[in-house]
XYZ file of C-alpha atoms in Angstrom:
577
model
C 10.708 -13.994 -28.177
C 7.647 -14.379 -29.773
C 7.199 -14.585 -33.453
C 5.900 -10.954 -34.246
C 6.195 -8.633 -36.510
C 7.779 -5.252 -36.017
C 5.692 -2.582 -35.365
C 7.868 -0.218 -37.093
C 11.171 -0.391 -39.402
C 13.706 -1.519 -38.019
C 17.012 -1.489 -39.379
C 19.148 -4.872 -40.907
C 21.589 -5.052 -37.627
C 18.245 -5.622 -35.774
C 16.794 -7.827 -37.974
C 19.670 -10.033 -37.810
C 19.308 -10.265 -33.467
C 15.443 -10.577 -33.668
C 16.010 -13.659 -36.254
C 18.684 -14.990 -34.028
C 16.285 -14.897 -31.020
C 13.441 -16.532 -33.140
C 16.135 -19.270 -33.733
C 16.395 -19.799 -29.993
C 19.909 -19.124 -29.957
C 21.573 -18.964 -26.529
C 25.435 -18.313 -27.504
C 26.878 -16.400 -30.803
C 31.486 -16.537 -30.628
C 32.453 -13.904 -32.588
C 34.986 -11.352 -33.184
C 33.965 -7.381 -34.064
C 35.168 -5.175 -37.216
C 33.906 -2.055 -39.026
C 31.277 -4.434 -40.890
C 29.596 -5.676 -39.055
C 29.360 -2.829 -35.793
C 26.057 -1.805 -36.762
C 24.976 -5.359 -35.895
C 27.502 -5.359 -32.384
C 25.511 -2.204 -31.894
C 22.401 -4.189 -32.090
C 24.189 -7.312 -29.758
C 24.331 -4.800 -27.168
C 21.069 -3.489 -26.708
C 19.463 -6.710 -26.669
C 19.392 -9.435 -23.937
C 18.381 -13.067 -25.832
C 21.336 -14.266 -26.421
C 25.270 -14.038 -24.768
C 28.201 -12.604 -27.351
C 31.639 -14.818 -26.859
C 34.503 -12.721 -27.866
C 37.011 -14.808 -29.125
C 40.903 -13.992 -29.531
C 40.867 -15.055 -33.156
C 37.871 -15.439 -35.697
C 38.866 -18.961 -36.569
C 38.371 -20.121 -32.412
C 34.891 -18.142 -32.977
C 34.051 -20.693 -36.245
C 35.201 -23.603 -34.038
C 33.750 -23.411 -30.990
C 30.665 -22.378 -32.425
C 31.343 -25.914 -34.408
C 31.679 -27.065 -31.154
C 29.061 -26.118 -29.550
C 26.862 -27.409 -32.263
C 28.663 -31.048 -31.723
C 27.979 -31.238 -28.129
C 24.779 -29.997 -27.718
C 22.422 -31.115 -31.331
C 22.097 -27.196 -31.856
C 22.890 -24.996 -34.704
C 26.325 -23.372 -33.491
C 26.495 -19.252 -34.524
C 29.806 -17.347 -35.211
C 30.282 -13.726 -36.495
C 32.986 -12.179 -38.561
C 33.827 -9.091 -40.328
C 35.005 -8.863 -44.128
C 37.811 -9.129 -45.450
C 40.389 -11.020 -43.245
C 37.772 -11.480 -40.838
C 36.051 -14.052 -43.056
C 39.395 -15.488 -44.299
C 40.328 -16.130 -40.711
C 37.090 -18.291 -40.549
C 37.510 -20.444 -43.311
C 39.602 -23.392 -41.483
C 36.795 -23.192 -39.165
C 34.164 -22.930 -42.302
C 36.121 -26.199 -44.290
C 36.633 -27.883 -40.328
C 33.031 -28.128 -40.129
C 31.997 -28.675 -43.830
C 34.082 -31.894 -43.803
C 32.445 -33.481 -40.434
C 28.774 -32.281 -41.787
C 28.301 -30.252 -39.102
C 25.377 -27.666 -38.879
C 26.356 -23.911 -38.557
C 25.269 -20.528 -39.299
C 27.895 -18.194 -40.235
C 26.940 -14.281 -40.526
C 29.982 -12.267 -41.856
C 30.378 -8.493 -42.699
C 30.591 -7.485 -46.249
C 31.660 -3.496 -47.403
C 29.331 -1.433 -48.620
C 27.268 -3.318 -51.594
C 27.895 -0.074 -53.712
C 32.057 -0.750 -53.126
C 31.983 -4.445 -53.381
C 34.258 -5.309 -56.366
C 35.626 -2.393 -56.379
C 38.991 -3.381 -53.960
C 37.456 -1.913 -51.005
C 39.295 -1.710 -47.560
C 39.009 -5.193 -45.981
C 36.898 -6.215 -48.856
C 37.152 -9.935 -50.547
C 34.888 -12.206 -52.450
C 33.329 -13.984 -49.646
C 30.825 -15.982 -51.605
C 33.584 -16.986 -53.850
C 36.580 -17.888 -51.281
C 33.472 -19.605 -48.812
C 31.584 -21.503 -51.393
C 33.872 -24.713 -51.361
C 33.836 -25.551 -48.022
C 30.085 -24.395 -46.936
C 26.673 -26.185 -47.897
C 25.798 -23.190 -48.795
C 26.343 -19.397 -48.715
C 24.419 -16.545 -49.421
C 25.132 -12.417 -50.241
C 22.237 -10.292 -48.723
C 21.136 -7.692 -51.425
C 18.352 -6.312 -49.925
C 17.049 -5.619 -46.308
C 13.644 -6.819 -47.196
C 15.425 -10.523 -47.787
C 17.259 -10.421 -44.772
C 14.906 -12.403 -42.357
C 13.777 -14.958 -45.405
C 17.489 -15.968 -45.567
C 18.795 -16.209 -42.142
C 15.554 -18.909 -42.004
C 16.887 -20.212 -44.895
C 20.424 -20.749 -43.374
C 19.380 -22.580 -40.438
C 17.144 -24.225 -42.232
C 19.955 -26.136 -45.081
C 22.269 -26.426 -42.189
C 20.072 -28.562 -39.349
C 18.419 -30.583 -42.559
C 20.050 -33.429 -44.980
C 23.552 -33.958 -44.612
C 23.967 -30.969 -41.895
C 26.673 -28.473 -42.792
C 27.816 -24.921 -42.385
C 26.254 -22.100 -43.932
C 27.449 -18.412 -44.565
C 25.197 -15.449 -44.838
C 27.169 -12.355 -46.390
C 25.793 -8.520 -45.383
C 27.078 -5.941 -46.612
C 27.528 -2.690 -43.695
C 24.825 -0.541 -45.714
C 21.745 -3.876 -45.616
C 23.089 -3.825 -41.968
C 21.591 -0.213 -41.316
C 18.864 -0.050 -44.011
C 14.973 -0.196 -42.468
C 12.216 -2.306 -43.257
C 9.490 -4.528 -41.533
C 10.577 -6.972 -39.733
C 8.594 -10.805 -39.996
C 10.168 -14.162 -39.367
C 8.998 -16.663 -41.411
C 7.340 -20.008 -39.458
C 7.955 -22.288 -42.456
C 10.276 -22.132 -45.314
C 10.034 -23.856 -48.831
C 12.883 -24.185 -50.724
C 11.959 -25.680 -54.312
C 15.558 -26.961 -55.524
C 16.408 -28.141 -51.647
C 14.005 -31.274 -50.765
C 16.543 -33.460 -48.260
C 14.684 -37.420 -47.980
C 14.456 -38.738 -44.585
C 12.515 -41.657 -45.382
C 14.416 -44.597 -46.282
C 12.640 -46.715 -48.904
C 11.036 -49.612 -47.329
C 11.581 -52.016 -49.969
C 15.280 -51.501 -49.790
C 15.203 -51.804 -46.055
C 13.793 -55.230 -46.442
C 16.354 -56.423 -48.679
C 18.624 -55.398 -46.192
C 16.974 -56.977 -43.493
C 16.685 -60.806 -45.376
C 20.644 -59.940 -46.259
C 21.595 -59.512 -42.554
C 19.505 -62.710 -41.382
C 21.013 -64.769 -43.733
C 24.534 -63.433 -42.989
C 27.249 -66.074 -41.523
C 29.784 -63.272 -41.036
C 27.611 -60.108 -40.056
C 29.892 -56.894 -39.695
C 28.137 -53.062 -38.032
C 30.528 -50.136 -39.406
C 28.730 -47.161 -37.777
C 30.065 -43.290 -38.328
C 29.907 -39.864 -37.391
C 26.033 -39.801 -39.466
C 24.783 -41.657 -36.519
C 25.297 -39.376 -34.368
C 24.689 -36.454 -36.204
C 20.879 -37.775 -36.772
C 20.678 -38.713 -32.823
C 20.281 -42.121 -33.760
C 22.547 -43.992 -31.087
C 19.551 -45.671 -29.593
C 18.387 -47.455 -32.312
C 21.971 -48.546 -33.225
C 22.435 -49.977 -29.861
C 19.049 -51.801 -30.491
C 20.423 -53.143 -33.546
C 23.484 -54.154 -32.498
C 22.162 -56.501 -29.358
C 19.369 -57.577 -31.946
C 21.990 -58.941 -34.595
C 24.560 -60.037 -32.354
C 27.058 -59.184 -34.715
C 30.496 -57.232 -33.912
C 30.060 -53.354 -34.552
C 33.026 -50.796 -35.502
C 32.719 -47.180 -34.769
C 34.657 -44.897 -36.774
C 36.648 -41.909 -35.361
C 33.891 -39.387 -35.946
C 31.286 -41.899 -34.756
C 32.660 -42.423 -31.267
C 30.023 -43.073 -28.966
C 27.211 -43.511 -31.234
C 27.393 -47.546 -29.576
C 28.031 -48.669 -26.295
C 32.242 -49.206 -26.285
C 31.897 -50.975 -23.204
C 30.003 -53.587 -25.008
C 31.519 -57.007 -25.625
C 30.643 -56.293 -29.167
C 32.137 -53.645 -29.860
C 35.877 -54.622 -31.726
C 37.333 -50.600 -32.245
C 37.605 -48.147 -33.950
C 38.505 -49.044 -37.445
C 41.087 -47.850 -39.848
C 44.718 -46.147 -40.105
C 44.990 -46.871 -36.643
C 42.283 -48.596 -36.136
C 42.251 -51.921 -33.856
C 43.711 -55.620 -35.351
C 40.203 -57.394 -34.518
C 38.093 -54.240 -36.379
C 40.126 -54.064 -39.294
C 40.152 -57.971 -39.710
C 36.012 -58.090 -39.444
C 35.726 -55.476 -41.626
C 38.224 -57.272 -44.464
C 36.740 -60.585 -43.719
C 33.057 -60.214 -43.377
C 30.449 -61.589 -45.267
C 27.952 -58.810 -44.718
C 28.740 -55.009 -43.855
C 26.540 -52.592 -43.491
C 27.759 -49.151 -42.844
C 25.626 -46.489 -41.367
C 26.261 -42.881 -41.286
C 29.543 -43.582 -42.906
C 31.596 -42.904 -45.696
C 34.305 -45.531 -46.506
C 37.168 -42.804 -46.465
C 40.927 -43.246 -47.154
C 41.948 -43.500 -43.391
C 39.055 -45.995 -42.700
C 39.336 -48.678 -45.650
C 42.902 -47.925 -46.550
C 43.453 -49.380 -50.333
C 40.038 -49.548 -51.835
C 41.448 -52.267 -54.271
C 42.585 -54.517 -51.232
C 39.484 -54.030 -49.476
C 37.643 -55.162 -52.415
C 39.730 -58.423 -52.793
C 37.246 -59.932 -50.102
C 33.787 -60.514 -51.516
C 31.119 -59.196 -49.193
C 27.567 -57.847 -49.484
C 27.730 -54.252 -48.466
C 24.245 -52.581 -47.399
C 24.808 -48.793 -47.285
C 22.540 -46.014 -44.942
C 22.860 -42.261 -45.535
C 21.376 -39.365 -45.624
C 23.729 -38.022 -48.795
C 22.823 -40.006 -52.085
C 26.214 -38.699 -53.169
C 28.096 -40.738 -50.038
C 26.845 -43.925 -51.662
C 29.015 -46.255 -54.046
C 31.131 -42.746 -54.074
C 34.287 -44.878 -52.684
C 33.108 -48.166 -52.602
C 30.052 -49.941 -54.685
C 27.757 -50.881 -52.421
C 24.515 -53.672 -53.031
C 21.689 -52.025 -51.272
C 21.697 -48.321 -51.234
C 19.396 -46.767 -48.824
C 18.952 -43.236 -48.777
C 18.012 -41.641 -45.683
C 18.313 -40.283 -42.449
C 19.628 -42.601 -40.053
C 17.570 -42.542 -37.169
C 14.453 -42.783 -39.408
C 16.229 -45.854 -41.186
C 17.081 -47.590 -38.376
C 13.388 -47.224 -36.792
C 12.158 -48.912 -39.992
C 15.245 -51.569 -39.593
C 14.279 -52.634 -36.743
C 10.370 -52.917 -36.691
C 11.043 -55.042 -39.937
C 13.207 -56.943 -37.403
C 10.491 -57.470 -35.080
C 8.127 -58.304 -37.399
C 10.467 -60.753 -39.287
C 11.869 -62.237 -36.059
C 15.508 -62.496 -35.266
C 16.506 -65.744 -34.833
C 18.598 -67.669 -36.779
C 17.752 -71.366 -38.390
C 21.310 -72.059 -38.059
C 23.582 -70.162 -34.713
C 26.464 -72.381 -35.499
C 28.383 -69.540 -38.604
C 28.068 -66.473 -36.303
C 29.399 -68.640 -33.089
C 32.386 -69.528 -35.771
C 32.615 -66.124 -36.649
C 32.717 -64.576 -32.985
C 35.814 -67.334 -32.027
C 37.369 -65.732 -34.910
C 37.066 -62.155 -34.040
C 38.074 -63.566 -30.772
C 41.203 -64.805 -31.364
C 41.926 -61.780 -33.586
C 41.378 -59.764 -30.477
C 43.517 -61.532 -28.352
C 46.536 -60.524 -30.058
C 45.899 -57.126 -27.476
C 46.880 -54.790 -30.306
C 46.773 -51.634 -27.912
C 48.714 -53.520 -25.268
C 51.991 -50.950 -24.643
C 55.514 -51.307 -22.537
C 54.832 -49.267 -19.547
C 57.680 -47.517 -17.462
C 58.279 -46.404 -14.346
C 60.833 -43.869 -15.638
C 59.213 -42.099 -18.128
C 55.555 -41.136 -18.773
C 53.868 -42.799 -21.711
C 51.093 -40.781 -23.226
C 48.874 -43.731 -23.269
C 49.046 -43.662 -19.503
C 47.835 -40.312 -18.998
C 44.724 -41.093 -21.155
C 43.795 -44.102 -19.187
C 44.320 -42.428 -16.136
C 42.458 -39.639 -17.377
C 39.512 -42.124 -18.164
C 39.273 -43.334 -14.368
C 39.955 -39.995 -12.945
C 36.485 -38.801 -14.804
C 34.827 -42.245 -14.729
C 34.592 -42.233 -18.185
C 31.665 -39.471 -18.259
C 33.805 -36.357 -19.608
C 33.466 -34.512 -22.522
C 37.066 -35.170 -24.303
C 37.809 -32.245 -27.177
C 41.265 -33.327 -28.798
C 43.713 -31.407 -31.514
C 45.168 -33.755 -34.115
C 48.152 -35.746 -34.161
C 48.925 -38.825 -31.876
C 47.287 -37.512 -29.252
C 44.097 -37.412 -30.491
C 44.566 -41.204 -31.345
C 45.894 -41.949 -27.935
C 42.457 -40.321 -26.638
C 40.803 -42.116 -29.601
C 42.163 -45.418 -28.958
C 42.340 -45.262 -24.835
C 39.381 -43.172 -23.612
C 36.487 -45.829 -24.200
C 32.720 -43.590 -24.982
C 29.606 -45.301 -23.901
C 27.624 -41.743 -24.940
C 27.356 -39.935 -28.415
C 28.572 -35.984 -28.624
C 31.044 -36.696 -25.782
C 34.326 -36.787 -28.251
C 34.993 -33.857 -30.001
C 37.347 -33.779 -32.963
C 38.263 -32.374 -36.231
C 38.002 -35.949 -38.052
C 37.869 -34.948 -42.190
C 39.819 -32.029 -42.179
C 42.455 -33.100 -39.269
C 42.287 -29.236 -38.102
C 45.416 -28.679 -35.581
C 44.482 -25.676 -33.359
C 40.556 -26.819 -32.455
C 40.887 -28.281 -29.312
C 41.386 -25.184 -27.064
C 38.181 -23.158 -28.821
C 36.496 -26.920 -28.905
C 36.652 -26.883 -25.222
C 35.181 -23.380 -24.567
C 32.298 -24.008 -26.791
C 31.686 -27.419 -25.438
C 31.888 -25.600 -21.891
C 29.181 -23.054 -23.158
C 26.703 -25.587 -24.279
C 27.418 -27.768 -21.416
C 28.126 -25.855 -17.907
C 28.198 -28.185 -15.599
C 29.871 -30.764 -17.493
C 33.654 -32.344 -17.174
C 35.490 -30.875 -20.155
C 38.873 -32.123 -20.986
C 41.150 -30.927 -23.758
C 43.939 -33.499 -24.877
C 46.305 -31.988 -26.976
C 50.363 -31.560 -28.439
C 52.300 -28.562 -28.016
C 52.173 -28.066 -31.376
C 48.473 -28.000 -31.930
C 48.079 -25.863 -28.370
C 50.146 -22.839 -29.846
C 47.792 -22.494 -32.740
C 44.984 -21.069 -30.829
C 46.978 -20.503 -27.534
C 45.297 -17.244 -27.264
C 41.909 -18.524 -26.612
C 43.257 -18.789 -22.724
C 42.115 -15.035 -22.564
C 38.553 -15.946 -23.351
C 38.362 -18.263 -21.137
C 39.384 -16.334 -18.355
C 36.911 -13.330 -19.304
C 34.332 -15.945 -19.452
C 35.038 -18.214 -16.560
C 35.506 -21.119 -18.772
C 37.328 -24.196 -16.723
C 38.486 -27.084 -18.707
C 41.431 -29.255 -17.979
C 44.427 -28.778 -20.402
C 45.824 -32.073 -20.584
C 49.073 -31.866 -22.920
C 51.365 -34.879 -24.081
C 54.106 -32.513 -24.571
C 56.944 -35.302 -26.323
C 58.881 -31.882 -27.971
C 58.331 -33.156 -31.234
C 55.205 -32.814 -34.163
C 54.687 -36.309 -33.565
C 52.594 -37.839 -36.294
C 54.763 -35.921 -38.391
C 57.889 -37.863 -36.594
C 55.971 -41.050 -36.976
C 55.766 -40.888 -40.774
C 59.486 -39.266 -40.987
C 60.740 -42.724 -39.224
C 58.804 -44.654 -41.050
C 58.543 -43.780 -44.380
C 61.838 -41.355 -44.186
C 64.549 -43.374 -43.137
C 64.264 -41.041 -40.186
C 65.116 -37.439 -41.372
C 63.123 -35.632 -38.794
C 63.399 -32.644 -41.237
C 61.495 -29.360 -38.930
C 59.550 -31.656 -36.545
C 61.887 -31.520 -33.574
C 59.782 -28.181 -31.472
C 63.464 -26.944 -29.340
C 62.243 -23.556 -28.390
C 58.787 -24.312 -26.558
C 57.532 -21.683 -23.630
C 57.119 -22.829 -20.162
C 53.688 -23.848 -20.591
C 52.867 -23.723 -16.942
C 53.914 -19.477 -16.893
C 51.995 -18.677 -19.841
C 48.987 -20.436 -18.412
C 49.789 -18.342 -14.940
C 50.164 -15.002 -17.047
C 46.549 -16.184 -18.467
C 45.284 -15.843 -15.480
C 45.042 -19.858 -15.150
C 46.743 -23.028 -13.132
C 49.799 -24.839 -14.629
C 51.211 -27.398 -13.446
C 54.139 -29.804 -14.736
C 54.119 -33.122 -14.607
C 57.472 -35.469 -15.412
C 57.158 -38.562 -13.426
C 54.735 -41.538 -14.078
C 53.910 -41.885 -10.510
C 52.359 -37.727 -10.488
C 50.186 -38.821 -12.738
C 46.872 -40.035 -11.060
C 47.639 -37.660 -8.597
C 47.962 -34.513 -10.726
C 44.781 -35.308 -12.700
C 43.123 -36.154 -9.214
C 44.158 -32.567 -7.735
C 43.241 -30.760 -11.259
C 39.759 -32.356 -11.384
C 39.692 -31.283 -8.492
C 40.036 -27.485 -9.246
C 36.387 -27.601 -10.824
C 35.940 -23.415 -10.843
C 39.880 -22.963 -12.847
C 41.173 -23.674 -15.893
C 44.195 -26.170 -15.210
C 47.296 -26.619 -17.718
C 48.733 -29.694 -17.125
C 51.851 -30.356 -19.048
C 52.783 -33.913 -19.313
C 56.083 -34.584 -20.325
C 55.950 -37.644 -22.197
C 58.076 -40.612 -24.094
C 59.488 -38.718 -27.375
C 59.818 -41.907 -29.260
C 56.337 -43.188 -28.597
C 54.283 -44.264 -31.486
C 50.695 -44.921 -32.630
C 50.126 -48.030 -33.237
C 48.598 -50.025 -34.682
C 49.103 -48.550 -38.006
C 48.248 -48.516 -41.478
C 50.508 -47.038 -43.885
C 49.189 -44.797 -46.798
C 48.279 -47.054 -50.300
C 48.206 -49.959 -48.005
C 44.759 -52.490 -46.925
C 43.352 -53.017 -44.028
C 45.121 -56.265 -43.324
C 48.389 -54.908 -43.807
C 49.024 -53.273 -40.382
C 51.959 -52.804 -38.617
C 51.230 -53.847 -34.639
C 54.362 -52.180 -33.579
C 57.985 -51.198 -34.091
C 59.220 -54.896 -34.636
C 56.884 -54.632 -37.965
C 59.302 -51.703 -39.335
């Protein structure tokens, strides 16, 4: 659509598809209600974009988060008021936590009723504003377009987040002109990309002169589309590099630098180089709990930490850092390494970083994801191998939360950024399933896998129906164990074994409901089926397959690091209890 202005009024519902379209939007999930109908009404005259009716106005927020995490777009939901909009807020605080960049347009009452305990009225503003970069009420037609350009705008710029624009029914039908601005300039909202260069070269001499170099990349990297230059960096310092769980991809895992994933459960070699480096410099990350554990033990190792991201607020927040640069990442990194050129990379003395890769050698030869296998039972970490070699490693893997997701974490190696899909900050159970579907929109063609627990799966179980009116096709892949298992982890762990409402004894046959659905199920209870289930369901490229493994109930992540406790102080497996 070109950028025109209308010819005539036109009323708020349109104003809000025309801006859309200007936005080159391609997909909206959302969910219909007496607020926002004028606007449906305006969805279905036009033809610029496809409407994804969801089962459930959280599955609209998060596979619209989705979406946005597979394909470096803005992702678009739509709710009504009232519980509408409090449907969406897991999705709204889902997204706010892993910084990712969203427009959310809800349905407000009438402006004359607001406040006034209105049906299906509540203070959106006031319930949204903690978990949204920022949200706005529309209180006049004439401002409509101005802030929908706004709200793409704060979300795809900075630190990216989610942003919620609140219209009331009456703005919805009101007329006026209709312009969308080119350019928008927002005096209090100035984001810095730049890193200063001054800093940048501190950093650089710090890193040469390093004996015990240490990358810690995260989900910032890539967010800013900066796994490129972090692969550069990472062959041009020849130093180990750790990606967190949100930053997955963002370097090469098949790279014999790369030592893990870091953290909780996090690998022995990753967690050692981070405690025991010399130099650190973490990109696009934000040393939280489940990364650094104890912030008091991981300071009881002197180290230099250099510090990229695009949030001043991120830096020294957690841990104090020595050279602060503010920025975004990609742009950073570009700087990083022409300095790098310029300054030439090689080192007066090799001899400390050949010392300090035999270390993180032996470290990683104590095989800390090495597990018993068994011919009699299926263990979960199976099933995500196989699952890795049955897609050649090229799939897009959406997860819920709980062990599976680690098992996928920990066992389904990423050489490509926006391929693993998670709720990292917020630990959302119930995304996978709309993860999947609005992976699958943004990506048609591509492999999507959804690794969940039959917990998590029941949360947003519904979303089966939208995939079937859509035609949506991932593979279900559920490590059903019968339990909440990271919940039964901690309860033996930390209490003495009381699984106190963890035990799940009344699940559905998984494979019917899929079949009332509309999709495939299949069971799976023997370790030899495996390959050959996930072969046969791969196989099935235009239908949705359930497959319900039926895994090891006692099964733990490991390793693991318990809550209050340092990076140092994991537990490799049971015999550590």
């Amino acid at each position: 659509m070109n950028n025109e202005a209308s010819s005539v009024p036109i009323t708020g519902a349109e104003i809000v598809v025309r801006c859309l379209a200007e936005e080159g939007v391609k997909h909206v999930f959302g969910y219909p209600g007496g607020a926002v109908l004028y606007i449906y009404d305006a969805i279905f005259q036009q033809d610029k974009f496809q409407h994804v009716l969801v089962r459930h106005e959280q599955a609209a927020v998060h596979a619209a988060d989705a979406y946005s995490r597979s394909s470096n777009t803005v992702g678009v939901a739509i709710v009504t008021s009232g519980p509408g909009v409090t449907n969406a807020v897991t999705g709204l605080s889902t997204a706010y936590m892993d910084s990712i960049p969203m427009v959310v347009i809800s349905g407000q009452v009438p402006s004359h009723a607001i406040g006034q305990d209105a049906f299906q009225e509540c203070d959106t503003v006031g319930i949204t504003r903690p978990v949204v970069k920022h949200n706005f009420l529309v209180k006049d037609v004439k401002e409509l377009a101005n802030t929908i350009k706004k709200a793409f705008y704060i979300a795809r710029t900075g630190r990216p987040g989610p942003v919620l624009v609140d219209i009331p029914k009456d703005i919805s039908m009101h007329k006026c002109m209709f312009e969308y601005p080119r350019e928008i300039e927002m005096r209090s909202y100035k984001p810095v990309d730049k890193g200063h260069a001054g800093q940048i070269r501190k950093a650089v001499q710090l890193l040469q002169t390093a004996e015990r170099p240490m990358i810690y990349a995260g989900g910032g990297v890539i967010l800013a589309n900066a796994s490129n230059e972090l692969n550069r960096l990472v062959d041009k310092l020849g130093a180990p590099v750790t990606n967190t769980l949100m930053g997955l991809g963002g370097s090469r895992s098949s790279s014999a630098q790369f030592v893990g994933m870091p953290g909780m459960h996090g690998t022995y070699e990753a967690n050692m180089a981070m405690q025991h480096c010399d130099v650190l410099i973490a990109i696009g990350a934000r040393f939280d709990d489940r990364v650094i554990g104890n912030p008091k033990h991981f300071a009881s190792h002197p180290r230099k930490i250099i510090h990229i991201d695009i949030d001043p607020s991120s830096i020294s927040k957690r841990v104090k850092v020595d050279i602060p640069i503010v920025g975004n990442v990609k742009e950073v990194l570009t700087e990083f390494l022409a300095q790098l050129d310029a300054a030439g990379t090689s080192r007066a003395n090799p001899a400390p970083l050949a010392a300090w890769w035999k270390q993180i050698e032996e470290w990683r030869s104590r095989d800390c994801l090495k597990y018993e296998d068994s011919s009699l039972v299926i263990k979960p970490q199976s099933v995500i191998e196989k699952l890795w070699q049955v897609t050649n490693g090229d799939a897009f893997i959406t997860s819920d939360v709980g062990q599976h997701q680690m098992w996928a974490a920990q066992y389904y190696p990423f050489d490509k950024p926006r391929r693993w899909i998670n709720s990292g900050g917020l630990g959302t159970m119930g995304v996978g399933l709309p993860y999947a579907m609005g992976v699958q929109m943004a990506n048609p063609d591509a492999t999507v896998a959804c690794v969940t627990g039959e917990g998590s799966i029941q949360m947003c179980i519904q979303e089966l129906a939208t995939c079937k009116q859509y035609h949506l096709t991932p593979k279900i892949i559920l490590l059903n164990n019968r339990f909440l298992g990271m919940v039964r982890q901690w309860q033996q762990i930390d209490y003495g074994s009381r699984y106190s409402e963890s035990y799940m004894d009344s699940l559905p046959d998984f494979e019917k409901l899929a079949e009332a659905y509309g999709h495939v199920g299949m069971r799976i209870e023997k370790p030899s089926d495996v390959e050959g289930s996930l072969k046969e369901a791969f196989g099935m490229k235009d239908r949705l397959v359930f497959m319900n493994f039926i895994t090891d109930q006692s099964e733990n992540v490991w390793p693991m690091v318990k809550a209050g406790k340092g990076l140092s102080e994991m537990l490799l497996g049971s015999e550590d209890l």
